[in-house]
Coordinates of C-alpha atoms in Angstrom, one line a residue:
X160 CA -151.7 -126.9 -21.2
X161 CA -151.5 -128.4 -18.2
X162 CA -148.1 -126.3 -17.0
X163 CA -150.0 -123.4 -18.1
X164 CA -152.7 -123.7 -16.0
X165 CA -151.2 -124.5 -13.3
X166 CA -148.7 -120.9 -13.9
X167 CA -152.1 -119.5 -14.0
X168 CA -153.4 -120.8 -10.6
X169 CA -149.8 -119.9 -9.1
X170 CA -150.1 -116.4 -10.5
X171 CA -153.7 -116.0 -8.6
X172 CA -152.6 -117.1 -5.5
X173 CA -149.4 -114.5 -5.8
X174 CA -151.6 -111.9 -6.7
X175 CA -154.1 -112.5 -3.8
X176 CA -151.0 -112.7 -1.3
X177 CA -149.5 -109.6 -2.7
X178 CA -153.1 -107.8 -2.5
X179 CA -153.7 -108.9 1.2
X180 CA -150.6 -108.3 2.2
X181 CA -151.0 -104.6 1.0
X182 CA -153.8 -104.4 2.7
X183 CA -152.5 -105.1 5.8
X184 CA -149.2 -102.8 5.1
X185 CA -151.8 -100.3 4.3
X186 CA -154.0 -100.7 7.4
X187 CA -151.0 -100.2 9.9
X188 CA -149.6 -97.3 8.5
X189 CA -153.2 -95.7 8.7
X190 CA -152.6 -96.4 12.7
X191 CA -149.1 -96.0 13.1
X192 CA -150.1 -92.2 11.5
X193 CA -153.0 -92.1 13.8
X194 CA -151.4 -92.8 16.6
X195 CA -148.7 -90.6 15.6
X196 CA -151.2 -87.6 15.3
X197 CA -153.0 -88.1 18.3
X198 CA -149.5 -88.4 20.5
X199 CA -148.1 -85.6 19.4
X200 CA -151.0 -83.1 18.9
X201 CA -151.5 -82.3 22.6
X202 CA -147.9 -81.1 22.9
X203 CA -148.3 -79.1 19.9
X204 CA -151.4 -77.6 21.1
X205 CA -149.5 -77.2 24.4
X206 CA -146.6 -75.4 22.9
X207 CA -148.9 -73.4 20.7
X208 CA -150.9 -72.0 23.8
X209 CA -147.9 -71.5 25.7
X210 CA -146.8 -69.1 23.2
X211 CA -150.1 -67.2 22.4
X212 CA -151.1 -64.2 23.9
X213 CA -152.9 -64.0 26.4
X214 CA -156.2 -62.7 25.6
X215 CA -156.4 -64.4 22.4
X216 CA -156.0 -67.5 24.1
X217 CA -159.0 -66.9 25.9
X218 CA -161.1 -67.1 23.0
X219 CA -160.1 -70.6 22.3
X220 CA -159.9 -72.4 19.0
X221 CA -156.2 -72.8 19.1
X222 CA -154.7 -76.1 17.0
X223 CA -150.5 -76.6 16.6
X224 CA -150.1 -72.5 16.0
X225 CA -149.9 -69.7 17.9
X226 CA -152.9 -66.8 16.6
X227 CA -150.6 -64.0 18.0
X228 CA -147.2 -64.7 19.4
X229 CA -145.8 -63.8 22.3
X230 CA -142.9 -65.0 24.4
X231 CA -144.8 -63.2 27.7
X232 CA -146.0 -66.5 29.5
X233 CA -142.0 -67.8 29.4
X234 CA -140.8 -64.3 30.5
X235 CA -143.0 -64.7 33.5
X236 CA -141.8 -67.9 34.6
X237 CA -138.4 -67.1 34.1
X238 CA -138.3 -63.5 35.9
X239 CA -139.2 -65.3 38.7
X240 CA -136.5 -64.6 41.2
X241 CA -136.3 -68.3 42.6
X242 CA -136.8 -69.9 39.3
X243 CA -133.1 -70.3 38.5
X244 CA -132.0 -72.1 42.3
X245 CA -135.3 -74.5 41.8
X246 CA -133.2 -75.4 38.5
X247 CA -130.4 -76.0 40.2
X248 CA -132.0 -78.0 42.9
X249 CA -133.5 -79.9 40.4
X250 CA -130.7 -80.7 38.5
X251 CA -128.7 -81.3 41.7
X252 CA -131.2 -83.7 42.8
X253 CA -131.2 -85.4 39.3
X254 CA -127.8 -86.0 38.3
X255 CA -127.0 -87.0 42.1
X256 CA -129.7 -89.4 42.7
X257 CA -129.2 -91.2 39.1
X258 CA -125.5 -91.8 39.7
X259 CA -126.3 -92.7 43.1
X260 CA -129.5 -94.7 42.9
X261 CA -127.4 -96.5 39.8
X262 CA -124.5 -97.8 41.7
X263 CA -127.1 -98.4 45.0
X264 CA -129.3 -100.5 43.0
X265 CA -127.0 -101.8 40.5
X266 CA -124.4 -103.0 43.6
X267 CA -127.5 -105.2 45.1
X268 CA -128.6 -106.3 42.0
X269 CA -125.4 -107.7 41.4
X270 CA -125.3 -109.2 44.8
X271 CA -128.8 -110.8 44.1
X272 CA -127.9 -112.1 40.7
X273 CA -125.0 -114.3 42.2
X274 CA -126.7 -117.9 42.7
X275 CA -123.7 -118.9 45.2
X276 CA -124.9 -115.9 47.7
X277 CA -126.0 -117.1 51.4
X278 CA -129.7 -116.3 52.2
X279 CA -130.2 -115.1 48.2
X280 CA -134.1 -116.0 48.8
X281 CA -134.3 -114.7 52.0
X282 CA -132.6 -110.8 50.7
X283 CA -135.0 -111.2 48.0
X284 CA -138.0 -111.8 50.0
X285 CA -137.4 -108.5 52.3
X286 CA -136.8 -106.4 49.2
X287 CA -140.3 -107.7 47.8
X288 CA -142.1 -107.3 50.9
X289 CA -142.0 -103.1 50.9
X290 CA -142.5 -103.2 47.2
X291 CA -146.4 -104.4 47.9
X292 CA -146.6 -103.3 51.8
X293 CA -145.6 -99.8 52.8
X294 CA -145.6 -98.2 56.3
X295 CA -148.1 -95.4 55.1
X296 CA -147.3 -91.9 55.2
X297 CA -147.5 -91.4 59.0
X298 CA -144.5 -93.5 59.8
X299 CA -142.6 -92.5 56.9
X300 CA -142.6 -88.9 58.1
X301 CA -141.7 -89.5 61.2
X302 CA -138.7 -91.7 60.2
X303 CA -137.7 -88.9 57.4
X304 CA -138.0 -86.4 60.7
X305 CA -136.2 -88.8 63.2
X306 CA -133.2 -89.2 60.5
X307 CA -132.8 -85.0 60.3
X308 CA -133.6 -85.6 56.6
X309 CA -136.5 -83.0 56.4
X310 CA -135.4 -79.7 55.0
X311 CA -132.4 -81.0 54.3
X312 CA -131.3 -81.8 50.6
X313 CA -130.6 -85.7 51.3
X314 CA -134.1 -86.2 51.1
X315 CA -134.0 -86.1 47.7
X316 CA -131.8 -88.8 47.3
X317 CA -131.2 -90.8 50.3
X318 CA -135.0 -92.4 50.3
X319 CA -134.8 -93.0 46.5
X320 CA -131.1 -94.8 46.3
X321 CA -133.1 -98.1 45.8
X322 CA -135.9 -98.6 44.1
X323 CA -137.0 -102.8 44.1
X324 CA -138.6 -103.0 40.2
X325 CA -135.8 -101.3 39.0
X326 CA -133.3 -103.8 41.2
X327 CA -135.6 -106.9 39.7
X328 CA -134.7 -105.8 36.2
X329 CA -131.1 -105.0 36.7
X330 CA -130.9 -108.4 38.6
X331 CA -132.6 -110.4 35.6
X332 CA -130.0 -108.7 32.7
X333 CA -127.0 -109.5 35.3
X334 CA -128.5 -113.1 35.1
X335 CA -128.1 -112.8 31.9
X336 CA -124.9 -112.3 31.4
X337 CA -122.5 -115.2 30.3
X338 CA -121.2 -117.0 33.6
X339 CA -117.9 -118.0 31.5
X340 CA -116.9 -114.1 31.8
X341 CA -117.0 -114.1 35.4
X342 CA -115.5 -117.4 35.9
X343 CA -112.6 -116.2 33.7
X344 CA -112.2 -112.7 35.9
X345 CA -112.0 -114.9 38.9
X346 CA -109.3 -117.3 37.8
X347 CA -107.3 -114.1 37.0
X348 CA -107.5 -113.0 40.4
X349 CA -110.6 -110.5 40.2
X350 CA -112.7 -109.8 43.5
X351 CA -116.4 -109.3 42.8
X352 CA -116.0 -105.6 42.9
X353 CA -113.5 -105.5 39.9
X354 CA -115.8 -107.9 38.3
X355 CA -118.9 -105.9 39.0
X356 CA -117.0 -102.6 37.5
X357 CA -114.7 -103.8 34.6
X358 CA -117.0 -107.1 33.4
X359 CA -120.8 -106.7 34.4
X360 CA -121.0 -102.9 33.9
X361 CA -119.6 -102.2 30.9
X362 CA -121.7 -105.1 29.1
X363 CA -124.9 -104.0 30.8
X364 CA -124.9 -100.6 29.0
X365 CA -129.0 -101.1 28.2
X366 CA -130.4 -101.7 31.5
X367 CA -127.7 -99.2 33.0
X368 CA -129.2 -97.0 30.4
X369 CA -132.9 -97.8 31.2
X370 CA -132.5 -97.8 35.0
X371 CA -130.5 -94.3 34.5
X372 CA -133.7 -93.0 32.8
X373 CA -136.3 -94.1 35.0
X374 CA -134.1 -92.5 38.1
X375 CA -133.9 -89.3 36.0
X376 CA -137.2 -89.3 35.4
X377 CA -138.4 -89.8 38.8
X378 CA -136.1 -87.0 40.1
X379 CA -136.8 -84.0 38.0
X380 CA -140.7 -85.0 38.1
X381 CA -141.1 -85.1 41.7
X382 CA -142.6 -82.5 44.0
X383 CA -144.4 -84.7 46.8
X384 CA -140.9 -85.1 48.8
X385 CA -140.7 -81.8 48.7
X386 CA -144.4 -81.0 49.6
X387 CA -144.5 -83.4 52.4
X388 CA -140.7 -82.7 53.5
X389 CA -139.2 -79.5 52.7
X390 CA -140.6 -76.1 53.6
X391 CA -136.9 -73.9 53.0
X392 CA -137.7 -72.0 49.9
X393 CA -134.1 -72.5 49.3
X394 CA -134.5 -76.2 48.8
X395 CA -137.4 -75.9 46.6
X396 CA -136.8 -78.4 42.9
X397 CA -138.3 -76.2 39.9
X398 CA -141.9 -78.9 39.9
X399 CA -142.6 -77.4 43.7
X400 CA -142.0 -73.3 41.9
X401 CA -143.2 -73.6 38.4
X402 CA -146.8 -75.2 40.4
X403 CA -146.6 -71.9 42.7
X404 CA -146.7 -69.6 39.9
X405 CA -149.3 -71.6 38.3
X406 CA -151.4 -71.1 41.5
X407 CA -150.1 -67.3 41.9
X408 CA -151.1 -66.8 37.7
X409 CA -155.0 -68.7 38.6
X410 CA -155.3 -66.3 41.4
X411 CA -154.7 -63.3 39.5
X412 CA -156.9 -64.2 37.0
X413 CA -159.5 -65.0 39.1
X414 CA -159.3 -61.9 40.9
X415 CA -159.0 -60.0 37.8
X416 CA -162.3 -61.7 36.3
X417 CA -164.4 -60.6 39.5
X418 CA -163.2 -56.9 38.7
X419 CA -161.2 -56.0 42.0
X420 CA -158.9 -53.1 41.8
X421 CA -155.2 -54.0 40.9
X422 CA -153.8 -51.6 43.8
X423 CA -155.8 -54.2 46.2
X424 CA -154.6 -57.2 44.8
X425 CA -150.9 -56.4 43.7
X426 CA -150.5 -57.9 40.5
X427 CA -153.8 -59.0 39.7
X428 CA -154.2 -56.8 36.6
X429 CA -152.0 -59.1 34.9
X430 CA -153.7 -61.9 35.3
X431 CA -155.1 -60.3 31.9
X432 CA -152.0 -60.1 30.3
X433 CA -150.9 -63.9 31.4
X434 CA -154.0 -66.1 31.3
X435 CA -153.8 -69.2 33.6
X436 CA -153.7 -71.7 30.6
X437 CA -151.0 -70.2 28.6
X438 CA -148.9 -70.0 31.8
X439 CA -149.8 -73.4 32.8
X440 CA -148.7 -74.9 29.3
X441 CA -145.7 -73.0 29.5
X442 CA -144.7 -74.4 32.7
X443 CA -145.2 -77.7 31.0
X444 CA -143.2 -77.5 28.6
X445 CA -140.8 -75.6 30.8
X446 CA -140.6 -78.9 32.5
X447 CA -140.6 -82.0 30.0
X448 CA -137.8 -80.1 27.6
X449 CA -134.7 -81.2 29.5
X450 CA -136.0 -85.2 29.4
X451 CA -137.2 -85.0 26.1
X452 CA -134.5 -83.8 25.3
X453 CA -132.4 -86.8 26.7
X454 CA -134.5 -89.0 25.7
X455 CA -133.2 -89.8 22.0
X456 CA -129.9 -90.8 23.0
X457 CA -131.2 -93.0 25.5
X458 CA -134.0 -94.5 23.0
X459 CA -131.6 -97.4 21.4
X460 CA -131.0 -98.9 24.5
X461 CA -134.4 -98.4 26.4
X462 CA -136.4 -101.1 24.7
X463 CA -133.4 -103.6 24.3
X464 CA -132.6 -103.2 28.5
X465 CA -136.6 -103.4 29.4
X466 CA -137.0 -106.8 26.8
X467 CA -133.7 -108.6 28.1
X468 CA -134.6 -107.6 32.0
X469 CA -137.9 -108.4 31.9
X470 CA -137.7 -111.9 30.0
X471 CA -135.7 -113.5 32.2
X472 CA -136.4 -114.7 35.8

């Protein structure tokens, strides 16, 4: 009797464990889904109004579909005559400055990392400095200028070869690593550089990986270099064009709105046939396909480098 009871009371408290613990299961799928929903509706909604035409979208009410499809808004970005070279700025610019800012920052970081370096502290110390005090925009222009750097493409990636969080995280995985496998390259007869290049680099794969992404990121995002910088339409990046048609697109509109004649204002009748939202959500998604797109393949690795850089001092 005793046994049974006691199978009884055992039972309960399996039963009440197994209840809560659905409970719980339960309650973060619910926000896991919510969350879900709410990060991913506004790019739907984007796409959806990026591909609606024009004077539907105007009446508003659009969800994740497209009332009346039209590929109009993307037709308009892309007969753009400068549209293709901002591309291949931007994809100049990107691919450049990744690999670049990569072995830049990756080379110091690996420098920094190395605890029998003279003045370690003191390198450290200047690299932190900038990272919390700038020169302000004033000086920095006129250094940019007194290089030869503006309108020329090296702005793009000269300024940006070293960026100091990005160093700090490389710096902490490198400390990471296992000292045995460098001891073991030196006894062979390995100079840091081979070590750096056949040792550090291949094992470093998530940081390189994470770093890689941030750089790319920062690249194809950015306009202000070229809006503080660069005035040659030829060395326009696609951010700096696709936010001139937006502006060209909320002008026509506007002037389309107040009724002037289209012989006055060129092509302001079509402000009509290409409203300012759809074009503006086009040039969005224009924009964010190529790292999206990226993205996945770089997913495994990005929270693995971020934990193991971050963790360590």
């Amino acid at each position: 009797m005793a046994s049974f009871v006691k199978s009884r009371r055992r039972h309960k408290m399996v039963a009440k464990k197994s209840v809560g613990d659905y409970v719980v299961l339960t309650l973060m799928v619910v926000i896991m889904v919510v969350v879900f929903v709410a990060t991913l509706y506004p790019f739907l909604n984007s796409l959806a109004i990026s591909l609606n035409y024009a004077d539907d979208t105007i009446l508003g009410g659009i969800t994740i579909f497209p009332r009346k499809f039209t590929l109009d808004n993307y037709k308009n970005i892309f007969n753009n005559p400068t549209i293709w070279r901002a591309y291949g700025i931007t994809f100049a610019r990107t691919i450049i400055g990744t690999v670049g800012g990569l072995l830049i920052t990756g080379s110091l970081s690996f420098a920094l990392s190395r605890k029998n370096l003279v003045g370690r502290k003191l390198y450290t110390m200047l690299c932190l400095i900038p990272m919390y005090f700038s020169g302000g925009l004033i000086p920095s222009y006129f250094l940019i200028k007194t290089l030869g750097l503006t309108n020329n493409f090296l702005v793009y990636i000269l300024p940006a070869l070293m960026n100091v969080w990005n160093m700090i995280l490389m710096r902490s995985y490198f400390q990471s690593v296992p000292e045995a496998l460098e001891e073991s390259a030196r006894i062979d007869g390995a100079n840091y550089f081979t070590i750096f290049f056949k040792i550090y680099w291949p094992v470093s794969t998530p940081i390189i990986a994470t770093i890689a992404l941030y750089f790319g990121v920062a690249q194809w995002n950015d306009w202000y270099t070229t809006y503080v910088y660069v005035t040659d339409e030829n060395l326009r990046p696609m951010t700096s064009v696709l936010l001139t048609i937006i502006n060209e697109a909320s002008f026509a509109e506007r002037m389309a709105a107040q009724g002037v004649d289209a012989s006055v204002i060129g092509q302001a009748s079509a402000g009509r046939a290409v409203n300012v939202r759809s074009i503006t959500m086009a040039t969005m998604i224009t924009s964010i396909v190529p790292i999206v797109a990226i993205y996945p393949f770089l997913q495994r690795y990005f929270i693995k480098g971020i934990m193991i850089g971050s963790i360590k001092g």
